[in-house]
CSV table of C-alpha atoms in Angstrom, one decimal:
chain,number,residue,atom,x,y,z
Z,1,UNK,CA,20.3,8.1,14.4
Z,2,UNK,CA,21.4,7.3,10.8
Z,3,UNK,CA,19.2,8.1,8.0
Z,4,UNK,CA,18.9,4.7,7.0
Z,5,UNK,CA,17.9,3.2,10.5
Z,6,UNK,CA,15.4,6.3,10.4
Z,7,UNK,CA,13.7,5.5,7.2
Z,8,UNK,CA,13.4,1.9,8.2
Z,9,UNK,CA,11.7,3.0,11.7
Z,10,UNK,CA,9.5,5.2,9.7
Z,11,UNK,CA,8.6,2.6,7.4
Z,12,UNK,CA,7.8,0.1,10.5
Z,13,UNK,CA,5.6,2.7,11.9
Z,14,UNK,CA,3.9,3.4,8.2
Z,15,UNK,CA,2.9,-0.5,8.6
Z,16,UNK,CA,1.4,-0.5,11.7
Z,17,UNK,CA,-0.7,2.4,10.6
Z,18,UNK,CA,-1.2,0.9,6.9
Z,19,UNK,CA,-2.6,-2.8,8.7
Z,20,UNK,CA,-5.5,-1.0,9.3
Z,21,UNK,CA,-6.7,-1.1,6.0
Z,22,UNK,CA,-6.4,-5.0,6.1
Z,23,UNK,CA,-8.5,-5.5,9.3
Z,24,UNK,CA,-10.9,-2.3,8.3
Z,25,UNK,CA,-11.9,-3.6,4.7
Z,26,UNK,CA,-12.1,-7.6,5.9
Z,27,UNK,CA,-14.6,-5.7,8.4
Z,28,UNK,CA,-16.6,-3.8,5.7
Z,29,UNK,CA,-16.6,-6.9,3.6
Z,30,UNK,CA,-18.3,-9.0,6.4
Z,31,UNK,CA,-20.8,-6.5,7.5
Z,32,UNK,CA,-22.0,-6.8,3.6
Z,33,UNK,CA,-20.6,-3.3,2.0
Z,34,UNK,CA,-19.7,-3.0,-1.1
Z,35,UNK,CA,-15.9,-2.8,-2.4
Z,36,UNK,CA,-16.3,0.1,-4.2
Z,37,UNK,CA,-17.0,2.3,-1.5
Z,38,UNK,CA,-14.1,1.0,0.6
Z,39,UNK,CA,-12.1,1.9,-1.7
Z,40,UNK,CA,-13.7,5.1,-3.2
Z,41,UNK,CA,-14.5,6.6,0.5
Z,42,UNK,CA,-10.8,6.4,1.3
Z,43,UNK,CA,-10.0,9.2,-0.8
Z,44,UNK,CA,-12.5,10.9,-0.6
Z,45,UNK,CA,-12.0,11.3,2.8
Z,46,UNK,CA,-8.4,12.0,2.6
Z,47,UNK,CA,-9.1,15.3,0.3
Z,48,UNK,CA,-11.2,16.7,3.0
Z,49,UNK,CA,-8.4,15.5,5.8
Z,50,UNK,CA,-5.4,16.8,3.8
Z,51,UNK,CA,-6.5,20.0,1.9
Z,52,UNK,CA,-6.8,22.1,5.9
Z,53,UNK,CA,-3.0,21.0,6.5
Z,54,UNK,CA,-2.0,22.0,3.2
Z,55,UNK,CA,-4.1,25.4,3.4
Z,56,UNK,CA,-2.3,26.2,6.9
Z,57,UNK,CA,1.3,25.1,5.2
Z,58,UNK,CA,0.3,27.7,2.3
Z,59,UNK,CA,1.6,24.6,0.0
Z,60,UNK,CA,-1.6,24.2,-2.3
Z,61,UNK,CA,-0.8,26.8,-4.4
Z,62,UNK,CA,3.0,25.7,-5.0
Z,63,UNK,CA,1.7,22.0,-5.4
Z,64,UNK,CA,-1.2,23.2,-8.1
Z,65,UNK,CA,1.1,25.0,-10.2
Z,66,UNK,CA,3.6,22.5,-10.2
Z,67,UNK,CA,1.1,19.8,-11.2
Z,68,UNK,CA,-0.5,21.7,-14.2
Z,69,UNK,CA,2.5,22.0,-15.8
Z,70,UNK,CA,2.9,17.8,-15.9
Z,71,UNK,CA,-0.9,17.5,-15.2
Z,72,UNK,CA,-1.0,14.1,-17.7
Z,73,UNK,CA,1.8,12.3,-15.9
Z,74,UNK,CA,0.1,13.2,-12.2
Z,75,UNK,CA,-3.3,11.8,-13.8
Z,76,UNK,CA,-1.5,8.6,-15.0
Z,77,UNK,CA,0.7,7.6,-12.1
Z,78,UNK,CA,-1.6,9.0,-9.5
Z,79,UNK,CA,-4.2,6.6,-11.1
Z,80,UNK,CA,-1.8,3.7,-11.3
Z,81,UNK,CA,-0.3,4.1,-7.5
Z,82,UNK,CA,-3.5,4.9,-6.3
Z,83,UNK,CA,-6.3,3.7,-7.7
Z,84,UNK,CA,-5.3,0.5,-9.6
Z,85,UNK,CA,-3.6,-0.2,-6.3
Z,86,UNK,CA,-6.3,0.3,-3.6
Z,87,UNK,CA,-9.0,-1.0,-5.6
Z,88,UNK,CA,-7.0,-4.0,-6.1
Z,89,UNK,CA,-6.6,-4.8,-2.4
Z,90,UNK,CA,-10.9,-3.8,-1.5
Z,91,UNK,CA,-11.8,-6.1,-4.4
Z,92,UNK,CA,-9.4,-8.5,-3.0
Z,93,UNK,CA,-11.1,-8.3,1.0
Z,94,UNK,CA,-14.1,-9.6,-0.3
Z,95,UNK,CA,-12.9,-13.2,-0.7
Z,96,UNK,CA,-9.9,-13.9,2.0
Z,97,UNK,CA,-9.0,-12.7,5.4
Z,98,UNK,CA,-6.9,-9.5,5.9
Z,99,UNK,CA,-3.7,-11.4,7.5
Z,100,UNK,CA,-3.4,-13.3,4.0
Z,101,UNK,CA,-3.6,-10.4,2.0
Z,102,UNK,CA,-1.2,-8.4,4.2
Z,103,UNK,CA,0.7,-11.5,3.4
Z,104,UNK,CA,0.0,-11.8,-0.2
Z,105,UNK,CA,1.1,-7.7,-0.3
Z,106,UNK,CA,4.3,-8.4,0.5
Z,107,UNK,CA,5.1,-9.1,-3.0
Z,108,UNK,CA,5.3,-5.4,-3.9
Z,109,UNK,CA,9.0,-6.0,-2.7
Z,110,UNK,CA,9.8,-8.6,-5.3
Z,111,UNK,CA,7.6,-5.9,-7.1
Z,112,UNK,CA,9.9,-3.0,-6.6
Z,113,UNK,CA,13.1,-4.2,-7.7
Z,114,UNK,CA,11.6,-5.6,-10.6
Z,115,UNK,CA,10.6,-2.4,-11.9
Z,116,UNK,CA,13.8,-0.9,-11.9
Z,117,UNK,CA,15.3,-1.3,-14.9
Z,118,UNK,CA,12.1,-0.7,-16.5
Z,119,UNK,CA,11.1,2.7,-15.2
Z,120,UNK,CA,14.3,4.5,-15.7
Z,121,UNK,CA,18.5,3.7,-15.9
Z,122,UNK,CA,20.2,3.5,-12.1
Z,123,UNK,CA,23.3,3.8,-11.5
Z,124,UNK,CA,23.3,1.3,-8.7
Z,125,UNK,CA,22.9,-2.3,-9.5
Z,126,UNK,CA,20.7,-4.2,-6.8
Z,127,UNK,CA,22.9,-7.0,-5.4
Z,128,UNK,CA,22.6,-10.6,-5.1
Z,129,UNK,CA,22.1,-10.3,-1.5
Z,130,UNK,CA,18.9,-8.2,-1.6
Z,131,UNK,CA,17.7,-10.2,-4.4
Z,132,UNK,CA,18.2,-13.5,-2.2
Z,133,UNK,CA,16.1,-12.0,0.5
Z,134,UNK,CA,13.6,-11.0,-1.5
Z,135,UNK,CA,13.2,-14.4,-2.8
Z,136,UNK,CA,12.6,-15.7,1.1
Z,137,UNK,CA,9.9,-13.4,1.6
Z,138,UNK,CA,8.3,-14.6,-1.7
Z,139,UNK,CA,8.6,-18.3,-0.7
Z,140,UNK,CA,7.1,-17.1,2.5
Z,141,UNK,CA,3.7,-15.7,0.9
Z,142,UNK,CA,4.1,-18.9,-1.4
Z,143,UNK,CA,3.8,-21.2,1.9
Z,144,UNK,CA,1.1,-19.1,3.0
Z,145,UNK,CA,-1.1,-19.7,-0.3
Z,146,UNK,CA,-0.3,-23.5,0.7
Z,147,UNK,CA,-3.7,-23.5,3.4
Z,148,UNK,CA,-5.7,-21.3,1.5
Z,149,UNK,CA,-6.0,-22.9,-1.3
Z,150,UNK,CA,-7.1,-26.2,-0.2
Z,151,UNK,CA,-9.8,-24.7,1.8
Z,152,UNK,CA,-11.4,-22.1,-1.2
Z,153,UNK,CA,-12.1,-22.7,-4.7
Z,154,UNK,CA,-9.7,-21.8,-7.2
Z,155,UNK,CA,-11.8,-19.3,-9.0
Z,156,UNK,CA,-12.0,-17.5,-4.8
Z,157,UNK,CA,-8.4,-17.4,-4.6
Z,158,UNK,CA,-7.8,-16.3,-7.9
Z,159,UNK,CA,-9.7,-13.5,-6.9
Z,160,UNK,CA,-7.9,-12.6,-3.8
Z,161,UNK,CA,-4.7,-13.3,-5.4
Z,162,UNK,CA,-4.2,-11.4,-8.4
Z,163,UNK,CA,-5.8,-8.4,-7.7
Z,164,UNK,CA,-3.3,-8.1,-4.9
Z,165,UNK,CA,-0.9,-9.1,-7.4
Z,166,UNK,CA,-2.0,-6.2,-9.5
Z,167,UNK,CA,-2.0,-3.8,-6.6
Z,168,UNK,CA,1.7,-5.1,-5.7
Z,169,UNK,CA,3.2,-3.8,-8.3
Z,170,UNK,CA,0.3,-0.6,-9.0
Z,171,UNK,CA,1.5,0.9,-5.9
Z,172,UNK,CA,6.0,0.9,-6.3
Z,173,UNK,CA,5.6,1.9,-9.7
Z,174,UNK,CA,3.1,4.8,-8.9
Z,175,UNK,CA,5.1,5.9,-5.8
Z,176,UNK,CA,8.8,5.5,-7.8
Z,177,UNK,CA,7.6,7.5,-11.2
Z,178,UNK,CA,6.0,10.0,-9.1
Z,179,UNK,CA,9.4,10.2,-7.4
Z,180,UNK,CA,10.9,10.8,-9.8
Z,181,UNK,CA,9.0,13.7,-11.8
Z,182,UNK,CA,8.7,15.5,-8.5
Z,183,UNK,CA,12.5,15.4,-7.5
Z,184,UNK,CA,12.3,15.8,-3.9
Z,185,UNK,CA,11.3,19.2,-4.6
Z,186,UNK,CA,7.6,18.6,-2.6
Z,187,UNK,CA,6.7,17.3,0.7
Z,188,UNK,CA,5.8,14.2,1.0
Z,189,UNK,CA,2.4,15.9,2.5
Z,190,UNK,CA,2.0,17.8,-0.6
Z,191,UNK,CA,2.7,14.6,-3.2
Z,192,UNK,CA,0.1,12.9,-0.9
Z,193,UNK,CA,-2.3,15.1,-1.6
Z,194,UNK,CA,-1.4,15.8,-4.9
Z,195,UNK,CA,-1.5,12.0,-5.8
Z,196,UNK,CA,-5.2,11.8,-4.2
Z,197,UNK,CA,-6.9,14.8,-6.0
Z,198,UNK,CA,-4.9,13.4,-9.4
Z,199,UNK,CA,-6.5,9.9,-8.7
Z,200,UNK,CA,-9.8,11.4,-8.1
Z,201,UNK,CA,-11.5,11.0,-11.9
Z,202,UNK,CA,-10.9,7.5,-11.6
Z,203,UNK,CA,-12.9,7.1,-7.7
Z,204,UNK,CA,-15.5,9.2,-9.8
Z,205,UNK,CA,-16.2,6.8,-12.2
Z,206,UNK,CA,-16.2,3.7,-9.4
Z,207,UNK,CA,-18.3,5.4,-7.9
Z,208,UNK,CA,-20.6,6.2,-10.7
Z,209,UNK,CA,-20.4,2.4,-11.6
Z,210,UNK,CA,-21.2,1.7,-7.9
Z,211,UNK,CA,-24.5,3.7,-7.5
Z,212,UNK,CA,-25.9,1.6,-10.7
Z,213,UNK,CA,-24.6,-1.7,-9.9
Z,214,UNK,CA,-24.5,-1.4,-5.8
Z,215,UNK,CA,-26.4,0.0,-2.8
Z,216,UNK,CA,-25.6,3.4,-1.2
Z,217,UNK,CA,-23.0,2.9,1.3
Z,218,UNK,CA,-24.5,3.1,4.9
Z,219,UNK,CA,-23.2,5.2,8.5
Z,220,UNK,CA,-21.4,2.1,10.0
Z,221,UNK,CA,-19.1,2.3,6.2
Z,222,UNK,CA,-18.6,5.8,6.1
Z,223,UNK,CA,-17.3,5.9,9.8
Z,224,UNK,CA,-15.2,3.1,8.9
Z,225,UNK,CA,-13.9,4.3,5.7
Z,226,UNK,CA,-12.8,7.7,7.5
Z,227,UNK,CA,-10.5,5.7,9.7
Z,228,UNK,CA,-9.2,4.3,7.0
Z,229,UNK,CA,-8.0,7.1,5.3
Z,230,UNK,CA,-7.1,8.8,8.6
Z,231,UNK,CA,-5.6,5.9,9.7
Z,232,UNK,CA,-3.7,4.5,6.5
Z,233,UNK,CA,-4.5,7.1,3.8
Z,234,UNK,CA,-2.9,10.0,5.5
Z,235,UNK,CA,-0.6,9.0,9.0
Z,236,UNK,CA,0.6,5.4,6.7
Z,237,UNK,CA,1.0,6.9,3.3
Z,238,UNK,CA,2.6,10.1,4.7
Z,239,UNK,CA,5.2,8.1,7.0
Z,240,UNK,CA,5.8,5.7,4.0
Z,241,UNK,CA,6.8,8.7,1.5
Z,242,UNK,CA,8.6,10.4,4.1
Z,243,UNK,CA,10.5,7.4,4.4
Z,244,UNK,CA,11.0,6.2,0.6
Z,245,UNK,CA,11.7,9.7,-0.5
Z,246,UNK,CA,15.2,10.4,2.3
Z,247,UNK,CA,16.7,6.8,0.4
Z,248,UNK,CA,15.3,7.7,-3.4
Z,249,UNK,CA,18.4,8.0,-4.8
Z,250,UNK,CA,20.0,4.9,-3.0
Z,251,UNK,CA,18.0,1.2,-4.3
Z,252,UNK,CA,19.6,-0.7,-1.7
Z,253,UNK,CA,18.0,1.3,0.6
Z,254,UNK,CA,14.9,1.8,-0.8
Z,255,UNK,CA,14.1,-1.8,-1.3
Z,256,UNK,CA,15.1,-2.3,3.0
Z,257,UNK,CA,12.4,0.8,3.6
Z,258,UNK,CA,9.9,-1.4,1.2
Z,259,UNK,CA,10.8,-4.5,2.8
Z,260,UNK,CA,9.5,-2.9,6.0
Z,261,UNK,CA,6.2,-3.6,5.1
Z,262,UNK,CA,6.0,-7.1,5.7
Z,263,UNK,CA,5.3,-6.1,9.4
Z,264,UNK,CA,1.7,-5.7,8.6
Z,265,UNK,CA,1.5,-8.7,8.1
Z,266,UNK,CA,1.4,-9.3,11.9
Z,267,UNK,CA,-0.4,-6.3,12.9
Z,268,UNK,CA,-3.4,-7.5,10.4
Z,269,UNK,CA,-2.8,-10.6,12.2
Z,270,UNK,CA,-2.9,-9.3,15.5
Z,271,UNK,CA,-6.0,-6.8,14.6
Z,272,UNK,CA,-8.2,-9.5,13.3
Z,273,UNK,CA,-7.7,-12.0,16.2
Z,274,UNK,CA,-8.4,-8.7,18.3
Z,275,UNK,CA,-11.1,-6.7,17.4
Z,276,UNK,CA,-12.7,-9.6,14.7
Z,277,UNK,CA,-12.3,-12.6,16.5
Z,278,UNK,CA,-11.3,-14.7,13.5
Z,279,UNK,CA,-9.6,-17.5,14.0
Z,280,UNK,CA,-6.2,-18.1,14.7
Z,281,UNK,CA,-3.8,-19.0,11.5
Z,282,UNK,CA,-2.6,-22.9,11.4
Z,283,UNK,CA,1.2,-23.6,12.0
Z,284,UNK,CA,1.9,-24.1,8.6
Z,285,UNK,CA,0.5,-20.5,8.0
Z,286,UNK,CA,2.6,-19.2,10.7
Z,287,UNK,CA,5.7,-20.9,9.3
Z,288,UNK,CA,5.0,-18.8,6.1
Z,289,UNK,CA,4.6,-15.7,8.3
Z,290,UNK,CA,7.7,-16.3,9.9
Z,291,UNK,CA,9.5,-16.9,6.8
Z,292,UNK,CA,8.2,-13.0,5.5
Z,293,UNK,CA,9.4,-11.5,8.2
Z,294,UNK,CA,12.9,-13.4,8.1
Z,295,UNK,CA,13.1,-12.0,4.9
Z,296,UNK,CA,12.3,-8.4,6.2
Z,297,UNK,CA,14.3,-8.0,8.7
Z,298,UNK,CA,17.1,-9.4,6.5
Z,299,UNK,CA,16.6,-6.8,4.3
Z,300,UNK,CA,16.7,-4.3,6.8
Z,301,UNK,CA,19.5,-5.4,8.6
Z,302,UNK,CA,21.8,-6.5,5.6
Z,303,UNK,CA,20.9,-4.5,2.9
């Protein structure tokens, strides 16, 4: 098996995983809880997941000492790909259903390339080819707004949309600065832990902001938030930096393993017509759907 058809199997498998928080948040939304402790709880949980794997790896020490000595850049990007990013999509969960959002997401494709010649030089040019199928998965999400927006009021799906927007491009720039001031030189279990416990100042201050402004979370949230980080925050994020980090150093590549993400958009369909019973997306919404994942798997095949 080649590396690239590896990282791209990885990537799928990251999505399936990373649906979760889609389906898990609409969930927590509906039952009433509050977006901040979606999004806080996450991470939270994921320090107390992570930190026995690392302790049995002996790779906290190695992973501490390298991050004190760039301790403002880990605080900055970890804050950016992390926070910005999750709290982004939570916000977001409160106003439209997962599927669309998983939809919306896909963006952070578009998102990725973008951000290349602004976070560093590359000595590989993107071509026209993987820009061009970027563009159909972007017209995809924009046939998907199409529904949406004649059945909500602007100010809702502004609210949906741009945080996700936000979070689209939060998350690539995050994951892509971190590496590159880590080099390859930690596991990608060790720059996922290292990435939460750097992000975890800003889930303080949420928090803090939550338990004046909002109700303590309840049992049924803080189950449902601990499969969320299991699920998505460790297995997903894990798979998905295992993944980005054996292309880094090759953009074609890296934007197919990014592209691979669009798949969640049909297992956050397929998980809220399951387990919530929501309704069934229209035909033009599946058009848009199937446009997204036209564009995916032409960016996997062809890029």
């Amino acid at each position: 098996m080649t590396i690239k058809t590896k990282s791209i199997l990885l990537g799928i498998l990251s999505a399936l995983f990373f649906a979760a928080t889609f389906v898990l948040n609409r969930s927590m939304s509906l039952g009433g809880g509050s977006w901040i402790w979606s999004a806080a709880f996450r991470y939270y949980w994921m320090i107390a997941l992570l930190l026995p794997i690392l302790l049995a790896r002996k790779e906290l020490l190695p992973l501490l000492r390298t991050m004190s000595k760039q301790l403002g850049a880990w605080l900055l990007w970890s804050t950016v790909g992390f926070g910005i990013f999750y709290a982004g999509l939570t916000y977001a969960a409160s106003f439209a259903p997962g599927w669309l959002l998983a939809s919306t997401w896909q963006i952070t494709i578009i998102a990725g390339m973008c951000l290349v010649p602004i976070i560093g030089p590359s000595h590989e040019k993107l071509s026209w080819k993987t820009i061009f199928f970027s563009l159909i998965i972007l017209f995809g999400v924009f046939i998907l707004q199409i529904p949406q927006a004649k059945s909500v009021s602007t100010t809702d799906l502004l609210k949906s949309i741009l945080p996700v927007l936000i979070a689209a491009f939060a998350y690539p720039l995050g994951n892509r600065k971190m590496m590159q001031l880590t080099q390859g030189k930690l596991s990608a279990i060790q720059r996922l832990f290292g990435m939460t416990l750097a992000s975890l100042p800003f889930w303080i201050v949420l928090s803090v902001y939550g338990v004046a402004q909002e109700s303590l979370p309840n049992q049924s949230m803080l189950l449902q938030t601990f499969f969320v980080a299991l699920l998505s925050g460790v297995a997903a994020t894990w798979l998905f930096f295992k993944a980005t980090d054996m292309v880094r150093t090759d953009q074609k590549r890296l934007a197919a393993v990014e592209a691979t993400q669009s798949t969640e958009v049909i297992f956050a369909l397929a998980g809220e017509v399951l387990i919530l019973h929501a309704p069934f997306p229209d035909w033009f919404s599946l058009v848009g759907i199937a446009i997204v994942i036209l564009g995916m798997l032409l960016h996997s095949c062809k890029s």
